[in-house]
PDB file of C-alpha atoms in Angstrom:
ATOM      1  CA  MET A   1       0.096  -0.222  -0.033  1.00 60.00           C
ATOM      2  CA  ASN A   2       0.723   4.047  -0.297  1.00 72.00           C
ATOM      3  CA  ALA A   3      -0.232   7.196  -0.092  1.00 77.00           C
ATOM      4  CA  ALA A   4      -0.385   8.525  -3.315  1.00 77.00           C
ATOM      5  CA  ARG A   5      -3.629  10.339  -4.141  1.00 90.00           C
ATOM      6  CA  LYS A   6      -4.598  10.490  -0.505  1.00 97.00           C
ATOM      7  CA  VAL A   7      -6.075  13.464   1.062  1.00 98.00           C
ATOM      8  CA  ALA A   8      -4.032  13.622   3.933  1.00 98.00           C
ATOM      9  CA  ILE A   9      -4.279  16.703   6.794  1.00 98.00           C
ATOM     10  CA  VAL A  10      -1.201  17.449   9.563  1.00 98.00           C
ATOM     11  CA  VAL A  11      -3.052  19.047  12.799  1.00 98.00           C
ATOM     12  CA  GLY A  12       0.208  21.551  13.796  1.00 98.00           C
ATOM     13  CA  GLY A  13       2.428  20.577  10.749  1.00 98.00           C
ATOM     14  CA  THR A  14       3.776  23.762   9.788  1.00 98.00           C
ATOM     15  CA  ALA A  15       6.157  25.598  10.294  1.00 96.00           C
ATOM     16  CA  ALA A  16       7.956  29.579  10.019  1.00 95.00           C
ATOM     17  CA  ASP A  17       9.770  28.220   7.166  1.00 95.00           C
ATOM     18  CA  GLY A  18       7.899  25.412   5.720  1.00 96.00           C
ATOM     19  CA  ARG A  19      10.354  22.749   7.307  1.00 95.00           C
ATOM     20  CA  ASP A  20      12.394  23.068  10.459  1.00 94.00           C
ATOM     21  CA  SER A  21       9.769  21.306  12.747  1.00 95.00           C
ATOM     22  CA  ILE A  22       8.597  18.073  13.095  1.00 96.00           C
ATOM     23  CA  GLY A  23       4.653  18.668  11.225  1.00 97.00           C
ATOM     24  CA  ALA A  24       6.451  20.005   8.693  1.00 98.00           C
ATOM     25  CA  ALA A  25       8.571  17.391   8.070  1.00 98.00           C
ATOM     26  CA  LEU A  26       5.891  15.084   8.035  1.00 98.00           C
ATOM     27  CA  CYS A  27       4.106  16.497   5.731  1.00 98.00           C
ATOM     28  CA  HIS A  28       7.475  16.604   3.096  1.00 98.00           C
ATOM     29  CA  PHE A  29       7.010  12.811   3.557  1.00 98.00           C
ATOM     30  CA  LEU A  30       3.388  12.484   2.713  1.00 98.00           C
ATOM     31  CA  ARG A  31       4.493  14.388  -0.038  1.00 98.00           C
ATOM     32  CA  ASP A  32       7.207  12.601  -1.599  1.00 97.00           C
ATOM     33  CA  GLN A  33       4.595   9.320  -1.402  1.00 96.00           C
ATOM     34  CA  GLY A  34       2.191  11.507  -3.467  1.00 96.00           C
ATOM     35  CA  ALA A  35       0.021  12.149  -0.735  1.00 97.00           C
ATOM     36  CA  LEU A  36      -2.192  15.507  -1.061  1.00 98.00           C
ATOM     37  CA  VAL A  37      -1.078  17.208   2.014  1.00 98.00           C
ATOM     38  CA  LEU A  38      -3.128  20.030   3.847  1.00 98.00           C
ATOM     39  CA  PRO A  39      -1.389  21.487   6.997  1.00 98.00           C
ATOM     40  CA  VAL A  40      -3.230  23.053   9.725  1.00 98.00           C
ATOM     41  CA  SER A  41      -1.773  25.246  12.094  1.00 97.00           C
ATOM     42  CA  SER A  42      -3.261  28.592  13.451  1.00 97.00           C
ATOM     43  CA  ARG A  43      -0.652  30.827  12.412  1.00 97.00           C
ATOM     44  CA  GLY A  44      -1.469  31.489   8.713  1.00 97.00           C
ATOM     45  CA  ALA A  45       2.025  32.477   7.568  1.00 98.00           C
ATOM     46  CA  LYS A  46       3.360  29.539   9.003  1.00 98.00           C
ATOM     47  CA  VAL A  47       0.476  27.690   6.956  1.00 98.00           C
ATOM     48  CA  GLU A  48       1.292  29.932   3.895  1.00 98.00           C
ATOM     49  CA  ALA A  49       5.412  28.910   3.913  1.00 98.00           C
ATOM     50  CA  THR A  50       4.764  25.181   4.136  1.00 98.00           C
ATOM     51  CA  LEU A  51       1.895  25.399   1.536  1.00 98.00           C
ATOM     52  CA  ARG A  52       5.105  27.188  -0.664  1.00 98.00           C
ATOM     53  CA  ALA A  53       7.980  24.356   0.301  1.00 98.00           C
ATOM     54  CA  LEU A  54       5.673  21.887  -0.455  1.00 98.00           C
ATOM     55  CA  GLY A  55       4.939  22.607  -3.748  1.00 97.00           C
ATOM     56  CA  ALA A  56       1.205  23.458  -2.770  1.00 97.00           C
ATOM     57  CA  ASP A  57      -1.328  25.962  -3.729  1.00 96.00           C
ATOM     58  CA  THR A  58      -0.302  28.831  -1.380  1.00 97.00           C
ATOM     59  CA  ALA A  59      -4.427  29.875  -2.249  1.00 97.00           C
ATOM     60  CA  LEU A  60      -5.692  27.540   0.222  1.00 97.00           C
ATOM     61  CA  THR A  61      -3.655  29.150   3.399  1.00 97.00           C
ATOM     62  CA  PRO A  62      -7.200  30.613   4.596  1.00 97.00           C
ATOM     63  CA  ALA A  63      -8.666  27.397   5.011  1.00 97.00           C
ATOM     64  CA  LEU A  64      -6.162  25.637   6.836  1.00 98.00           C
ATOM     65  CA  THR A  65      -5.650  28.658   9.278  1.00 98.00           C
ATOM     66  CA  ALA A  66      -7.609  27.812  11.897  1.00 98.00           C
ATOM     67  CA  ASP A  67      -7.003  27.544  15.980  1.00 97.00           C
ATOM     68  CA  ALA A  68      -6.960  23.759  16.966  1.00 96.00           C
ATOM     69  CA  SER A  69      -8.004  24.450  20.302  1.00 96.00           C
ATOM     70  CA  ARG A  70     -11.557  25.766  18.820  1.00 97.00           C
ATOM     71  CA  PRO A  71     -13.586  22.845  17.817  1.00 97.00           C
ATOM     72  CA  GLU A  72     -15.619  25.654  15.817  1.00 98.00           C
ATOM     73  CA  ASP A  73     -12.663  26.159  13.577  1.00 97.00           C
ATOM     74  CA  LEU A  74     -11.221  22.346  12.646  1.00 98.00           C
ATOM     75  CA  GLU A  75     -14.829  21.425  12.301  1.00 98.00           C
ATOM     76  CA  ARG A  76     -15.022  24.787   9.530  1.00 98.00           C
ATOM     77  CA  THR A  77     -11.593  23.472   8.053  1.00 98.00           C
ATOM     78  CA  PHE A  78     -12.210  20.026   7.767  1.00 98.00           C
ATOM     79  CA  ASP A  79     -15.789  20.557   6.229  1.00 98.00           C
ATOM     80  CA  GLU A  80     -13.535  22.903   4.198  1.00 97.00           C
ATOM     81  CA  ILE A  81     -11.659  19.627   2.931  1.00 98.00           C
ATOM     82  CA  VAL A  82     -14.630  17.776   2.082  1.00 98.00           C
ATOM     83  CA  SER A  83     -16.537  19.913  -0.332  1.00 97.00           C
ATOM     84  CA  ARG A  84     -13.073  20.373  -2.217  1.00 97.00           C
ATOM     85  CA  TYR A  85     -11.710  16.904  -2.086  1.00 97.00           C
ATOM     86  CA  GLY A  86     -14.155  14.735  -1.501  1.00 97.00           C
ATOM     87  CA  ARG A  87     -12.750  12.691   1.760  1.00 98.00           C
ATOM     88  CA  ILE A  88     -10.331  12.280   4.389  1.00 98.00           C
ATOM     89  CA  ASP A  89      -7.796   9.851   3.967  1.00 98.00           C
ATOM     90  CA  ILE A  90      -4.956  10.702   6.857  1.00 98.00           C
ATOM     91  CA  LEU A  91      -5.101  12.480   9.380  1.00 98.00           C
ATOM     92  CA  VAL A  92      -2.214  13.271  11.741  1.00 98.00           C
ATOM     93  CA  ASN A  93      -2.447  15.041  15.006  1.00 98.00           C
ATOM     94  CA  ALA A  94       0.985  16.942  15.468  1.00 98.00           C
ATOM     95  CA  GLN A  95       0.053  20.063  16.922  1.00 97.00           C
ATOM     96  CA  GLY A  96       1.678  20.876  20.618  1.00 94.00           C
ATOM     97  CA  ILE A  97       2.910  23.159  22.961  1.00 92.00           C
ATOM     98  CA  ALA A  98       5.052  22.952  26.225  1.00 90.00           C
ATOM     99  CA  VAL A  99       5.627  24.841  29.065  1.00 90.00           C
ATOM    100  CA  LYS A 100       8.838  23.752  31.069  1.00 90.00           C
ATOM    101  CA  LYS A 101       7.461  25.047  34.649  1.00 93.00           C
ATOM    102  CA  PRO A 102       7.416  24.085  38.539  1.00 96.00           C
ATOM    103  CA  THR A 103       4.476  22.499  38.982  1.00 97.00           C
ATOM    104  CA  LEU A 104       3.623  24.491  41.595  1.00 97.00           C
ATOM    105  CA  ASP A 105       3.840  27.782  39.936  1.00 97.00           C
ATOM    106  CA  MET A 106       1.704  26.420  37.269  1.00 96.00           C
ATOM    107  CA  GLY A 107      -1.732  28.057  37.298  1.00 96.00           C
ATOM    108  CA  ALA A 108      -5.346  26.168  36.117  1.00 97.00           C
ATOM    109  CA  ALA A 109      -5.521  28.185  32.904  1.00 97.00           C
ATOM    110  CA  GLU A 110      -1.775  27.638  31.867  1.00 97.00           C
ATOM    111  CA  TRP A 111      -3.485  23.567  32.744  1.00 97.00           C
ATOM    112  CA  GLU A 112      -6.635  24.815  30.308  1.00 97.00           C
ATOM    113  CA  GLU A 113      -4.436  25.648  27.646  1.00 97.00           C
ATOM    114  CA  ILE A 114      -2.162  22.645  27.320  1.00 97.00           C
ATOM    115  CA  ILE A 115      -4.883  20.246  28.140  1.00 97.00           C
ATOM    116  CA  ALA A 116      -6.873  21.984  24.981  1.00 97.00           C
ATOM    117  CA  VAL A 117      -3.678  22.439  22.671  1.00 97.00           C
ATOM    118  CA  ASN A 118      -2.111  18.981  23.182  1.00 97.00           C
ATOM    119  CA  LEU A 119      -5.634  16.539  23.888  1.00 98.00           C
ATOM    120  CA  LEU A 120      -8.796  17.984  23.537  1.00 98.00           C
ATOM    121  CA  SER A 121      -7.636  18.821  19.896  1.00 98.00           C
ATOM    122  CA  ALA A 122      -6.519  15.682  19.260  1.00 98.00           C
ATOM    123  CA  VAL A 123      -9.884  14.761  20.449  1.00 98.00           C
ATOM    124  CA  THR A 124     -11.783  16.826  18.123  1.00 98.00           C
ATOM    125  CA  ALA A 125      -9.702  16.471  15.004  1.00 98.00           C
ATOM    126  CA  CYS A 126     -10.076  12.401  15.780  1.00 98.00           C
ATOM    127  CA  ARG A 127     -13.652  12.169  15.413  1.00 98.00           C
ATOM    128  CA  LEU A 128     -13.733  15.085  12.285  1.00 98.00           C
ATOM    129  CA  ALA A 129     -12.056  12.878  10.576  1.00 98.00           C
ATOM    130  CA  ALA A 130     -13.464   9.775  11.917  1.00 98.00           C
ATOM    131  CA  ALA A 131     -16.615  10.444  11.159  1.00 98.00           C
ATOM    132  CA  ARG A 132     -16.366  11.079   7.221  1.00 98.00           C
ATOM    133  CA  MET A 133     -14.110   7.801   7.225  1.00 98.00           C
ATOM    134  CA  ILE A 134     -15.834   4.921   8.836  1.00 98.00           C
ATOM    135  CA  PRO A 135     -18.646   5.562   5.668  1.00 98.00           C
ATOM    136  CA  ARG A 136     -15.734   4.750   3.429  1.00 97.00           C
ATOM    137  CA  GLY A 137     -14.606   1.769   5.175  1.00 98.00           C
ATOM    138  CA  THR A 138     -10.885   3.226   5.522  1.00 98.00           C
ATOM    139  CA  GLY A 139      -8.271   5.737   6.788  1.00 98.00           C
ATOM    140  CA  HIS A 140      -5.696   5.785   8.943  1.00 98.00           C
ATOM    141  CA  ILE A 141      -4.693   8.056  12.185  1.00 98.00           C
ATOM    142  CA  VAL A 142      -1.705   8.959  13.774  1.00 98.00           C
ATOM    143  CA  ASN A 143      -1.071  10.780  17.085  1.00 98.00           C
ATOM    144  CA  ILE A 144       2.055  12.070  17.676  1.00 98.00           C
ATOM    145  CA  ALA A 145       3.020  12.001  21.390  1.00 97.00           C
ATOM    146  CA  SER A 146       6.198  12.364  23.202  1.00 94.00           C
ATOM    147  CA  GLY A 147       8.644  10.480  26.117  1.00 93.00           C
ATOM    148  CA  THR A 148       6.875  12.336  28.511  1.00 91.00           C
ATOM    149  CA  ALA A 149       4.340   9.919  27.993  1.00 92.00           C
ATOM    150  CA  LEU A 150       6.448   6.743  28.497  1.00 94.00           C
ATOM    151  CA  ARG A 151       8.614   8.211  31.533  1.00 91.00           C
ATOM    152  CA  GLY A 152       8.886  10.867  33.574  1.00 91.00           C
ATOM    153  CA  TYR A 153      10.905  14.283  33.843  1.00 91.00           C
ATOM    154  CA  ALA A 154      10.556  17.190  36.495  1.00 92.00           C
ATOM    155  CA  GLU A 155       9.056  20.238  35.343  1.00 92.00           C
ATOM    156  CA  VAL A 156       7.112  19.321  31.922  1.00 92.00           C
ATOM    157  CA  ALA A 157       4.125  17.663  34.014  1.00 96.00           C
ATOM    158  CA  ALA A 158       1.485  18.968  32.480  1.00 96.00           C
ATOM    159  CA  TYR A 159       2.954  18.513  28.698  1.00 95.00           C
ATOM    160  CA  GLY A 160       3.023  15.203  29.735  1.00 96.00           C
ATOM    161  CA  THR A 161       0.572  14.473  30.723  1.00 97.00           C
ATOM    162  CA  THR A 162      -1.569  15.480  28.183  1.00 97.00           C
ATOM    163  CA  LYS A 163       0.487  12.787  26.236  1.00 97.00           C
ATOM    164  CA  GLY A 164       0.913   9.985  28.451  1.00 97.00           C
ATOM    165  CA  ALA A 165      -3.457  10.626  27.775  1.00 98.00           C
ATOM    166  CA  LEU A 166      -2.803  11.088  23.861  1.00 98.00           C
ATOM    167  CA  VAL A 167      -1.373   8.082  24.441  1.00 98.00           C
ATOM    168  CA  SER A 168      -4.278   6.156  26.152  1.00 98.00           C
ATOM    169  CA  LEU A 169      -6.575   8.533  23.718  1.00 98.00           C
ATOM    170  CA  THR A 170      -5.099   6.009  20.810  1.00 98.00           C
ATOM    171  CA  ARG A 171      -5.207   3.121  22.131  1.00 98.00           C
ATOM    172  CA  HIS A 172      -8.880   3.267  23.510  1.00 98.00           C
ATOM    173  CA  LEU A 173     -10.054   4.837  19.670  1.00 98.00           C
ATOM    174  CA  ALA A 174      -8.342   1.526  17.917  1.00 98.00           C
ATOM    175  CA  CYS A 175     -10.718  -0.184  20.676  1.00 98.00           C
ATOM    176  CA  GLU A 176     -14.202   1.347  18.615  1.00 98.00           C
ATOM    177  CA  TRP A 177     -12.915   1.671  15.148  1.00 98.00           C
ATOM    178  CA  ALA A 178     -10.686  -0.751  14.106  1.00 98.00           C
ATOM    179  CA  GLN A 179     -13.933  -2.556  13.483  1.00 98.00           C
ATOM    180  CA  HIS A 180     -14.734   0.099  10.734  1.00 98.00           C
ATOM    181  CA  GLY A 181     -11.294  -0.530   9.041  1.00 98.00           C
ATOM    182  CA  LEU A 182     -10.098   2.974   9.985  1.00 98.00           C
ATOM    183  CA  SER A 183      -6.003   2.125  11.447  1.00 98.00           C
ATOM    184  CA  VAL A 184      -5.112   4.189  15.022  1.00 98.00           C
ATOM    185  CA  ASN A 185      -1.801   4.546  16.527  1.00 98.00           C
ATOM    186  CA  ALA A 186       0.708   6.937  18.089  1.00 98.00           C
ATOM    187  CA  LEU A 187       4.465   7.609  17.142  1.00 98.00           C
ATOM    188  CA  VAL A 188       6.915   9.292  19.339  1.00 98.00           C
ATOM    189  CA  PRO A 189       9.917  11.099  18.283  1.00 97.00           C
ATOM    190  CA  GLY A 190      12.674  11.377  20.764  1.00 95.00           C
ATOM    191  CA  TYR A 191      14.937  13.851  20.316  1.00 93.00           C
ATOM    192  CA  PHE A 192      15.173  16.422  17.415  1.00 93.00           C
ATOM    193  CA  VAL A 193      17.016  19.542  17.255  1.00 90.00           C
ATOM    194  CA  THR A 194      14.957  22.043  16.217  1.00 86.00           C
ATOM    195  CA  ALA A 195      13.811  25.351  15.966  1.00 80.00           C
ATOM    196  CA  ILE A 196      11.967  25.048  19.212  1.00 76.00           C
ATOM    197  CA  ASN A 197      15.249  23.839  20.977  1.00 82.00           C
ATOM    198  CA  ARG A 198      17.472  24.775  18.737  1.00 85.00           C
ATOM    199  CA  GLU A 199      19.020  27.813  20.730  1.00 84.00           C
ATOM    200  CA  MET A 200      18.614  26.611  24.204  1.00 80.00           C
ATOM    201  CA  LEU A 201      20.725  23.018  23.295  1.00 85.00           C
ATOM    202  CA  GLU A 202      23.554  25.495  22.018  1.00 88.00           C
ATOM    203  CA  GLN A 203      23.304  27.770  25.218  1.00 88.00           C
ATOM    204  CA  HIS A 204      23.450  24.315  27.391  1.00 88.00           C
ATOM    205  CA  PRO A 205      25.339  22.546  25.037  1.00 91.00           C
ATOM    206  CA  GLU A 206      25.921  20.228  28.062  1.00 94.00           C
ATOM    207  CA  ARG A 207      22.188  18.573  28.516  1.00 90.00           C
ATOM    208  CA  LEU A 208      22.997  17.216  24.528  1.00 92.00           C
ATOM    209  CA  ASP A 209      25.856  15.854  25.714  1.00 94.00           C
ATOM    210  CA  ARG A 210      23.482  14.221  28.496  1.00 93.00           C
ATOM    211  CA  ILE A 211      20.592  13.252  26.366  1.00 92.00           C
ATOM    212  CA  ILE A 212      23.645  11.535  23.820  1.00 95.00           C
ATOM    213  CA  ALA A 213      25.181   9.508  26.230  1.00 95.00           C
ATOM    214  CA  ARG A 214      21.823   7.811  27.584  1.00 94.00           C
ATOM    215  CA  THR A 215      20.173   7.080  24.130  1.00 96.00           C
ATOM    216  CA  PRO A 216      21.899   3.920  22.976  1.00 96.00           C
ATOM    217  CA  ALA A 217      22.343   4.677  19.844  1.00 96.00           C
ATOM    218  CA  ARG A 218      24.548   8.267  20.784  1.00 96.00           C
ATOM    219  CA  ARG A 219      22.704  10.239  18.763  1.00 96.00           C
ATOM    220  CA  VAL A 220      19.804  12.687  18.649  1.00 95.00           C
ATOM    221  CA  GLY A 221      17.911  12.443  15.775  1.00 96.00           C
ATOM    222  CA  ASP A 222      18.734  13.378  12.596  1.00 94.00           C
ATOM    223  CA  ALA A 223      18.219  17.346  11.234  1.00 91.00           C
ATOM    224  CA  ALA A 224      15.868  16.459   8.275  1.00 94.00           C
ATOM    225  CA  PHE A 225      13.947  14.459  10.460  1.00 97.00           C
ATOM    226  CA  GLU A 226      14.362  11.626   8.374  1.00 97.00           C
ATOM    227  CA  ASP A 227      14.798   8.938  10.852  1.00 98.00           C
ATOM    228  CA  LEU A 228      10.785   9.502  11.026  1.00 98.00           C
ATOM    229  CA  ARG A 229      10.381   9.062   7.211  1.00 98.00           C
ATOM    230  CA  ALA A 230       9.705   5.014   7.250  1.00 98.00           C
ATOM    231  CA  PRO A 231       7.818   4.997  11.001  1.00 98.00           C
ATOM    232  CA  LEU A 232       5.480   7.430   9.410  1.00 98.00           C
ATOM    233  CA  THR A 233       5.388   6.044   6.115  1.00 98.00           C
ATOM    234  CA  TYR A 234       4.628   2.669   7.390  1.00 98.00           C
ATOM    235  CA  LEU A 235       1.414   3.863  10.203  1.00 98.00           C
ATOM    236  CA  THR A 236      -0.317   5.856   7.290  1.00 98.00           C
ATOM    237  CA  THR A 237      -0.261   2.527   4.624  1.00 97.00           C
ATOM    238  CA  CYS A 238      -0.736  -0.207   7.331  1.00 97.00           C
ATOM    239  CA  THR A 239      -2.975  -2.546   7.161  1.00 96.00           C
ATOM    240  CA  PRO A 240      -6.304  -2.035   9.871  1.00 96.00           C
ATOM    241  CA  PHE A 241      -4.975  -5.302  11.369  1.00 98.00           C
ATOM    242  CA  VAL A 242      -2.217  -2.919  13.334  1.00 98.00           C
ATOM    243  CA  ASN A 243      -3.962  -0.512  15.772  1.00 98.00           C
ATOM    244  CA  GLY A 244      -3.135   1.337  18.661  1.00 98.00           C
ATOM    245  CA  GLN A 245      -0.017   0.912  19.150  1.00 98.00           C
ATOM    246  CA  THR A 246       2.571   3.529  20.097  1.00 98.00           C
ATOM    247  CA  VAL A 247       5.695   3.877  17.300  1.00 98.00           C
ATOM    248  CA  VAL A 248       8.529   5.157  19.896  1.00 98.00           C
ATOM    249  CA  VAL A 249      11.357   6.732  17.444  1.00 98.00           C
ATOM    250  CA  ASP A 250      14.181   7.573  20.089  1.00 96.00           C
ATOM    251  CA  GLY A 251      17.636   5.621  19.690  1.00 97.00           C
ATOM    252  CA  GLY A 252      16.561   3.500  22.251  1.00 96.00           C
ATOM    253  CA  TYR A 253      16.198   6.616  24.964  1.00 95.00           C
ATOM    254  CA  CYS A 254      12.787   5.509  26.496  1.00 94.00           C
ATOM    255  CA  MET A 255      13.251   2.055  27.347  1.00 92.00           C
ATOM    256  CA  ALA A 256      17.205   2.748  28.303  1.00 90.00           C
ATOM    257  CA  GLY A 257      18.357   2.665  31.659  1.00 66.00           C
ATOM    258  CA  SER A 258      19.918   5.533  33.829  1.00 58.00           C
ATOM    259  CA  GLY A 259      22.983   4.455  33.670  1.00 46.00           C
TER     260      GLY A 259
END
């Protein structure tokens, strides 16, 4: 199987330069498979930049600009996509925000924002996509989680909680929707240097050294995110007999001991 001529929505699949983020890279990998890729983000400039980098029609920017934390925004965008292209074949939920902060210093409003973007928006997107996939008896949903879903870290409780919930959501949706021909799985990227963390890692190279030392592969993810290409291809083309799985791509970091 392949993704040729498939209609693929990637929520959170944008970057300022159209390339330098995990979500944007996933868009390029799907494009390379032959899919019609539709990156969705609340920032129109990033949507336009990513469409341009993909070689796609930038006139789609208004339709794909949506605040994922607002269900009505996502519903409008999904309706527009189905109106234009007739179906949704692939959904990737790559949206997310993170705050590194002591839990005692985080108020309810900060928790609610992170939950709304990282978890509830994924629930909305999954429901909107599945409602259009189930009548056709086919579809692939991939939820992008995090190593914080698998092991504990200090000062990222809200982020890790939402990503852990996203892994759990993946399993529950697979139990409901596998019988309808849908494949619902999660992908957990390990450490990659991106536009978001590059400055911090450059200022604190010892942190990157510690990460590499604790990773059995003795490196972080490659700069072009190519380590994620094959796993994404698999999860967006696999038989629905593959369901509810969490594929971890981190060089062995999460499964390794601390020694």
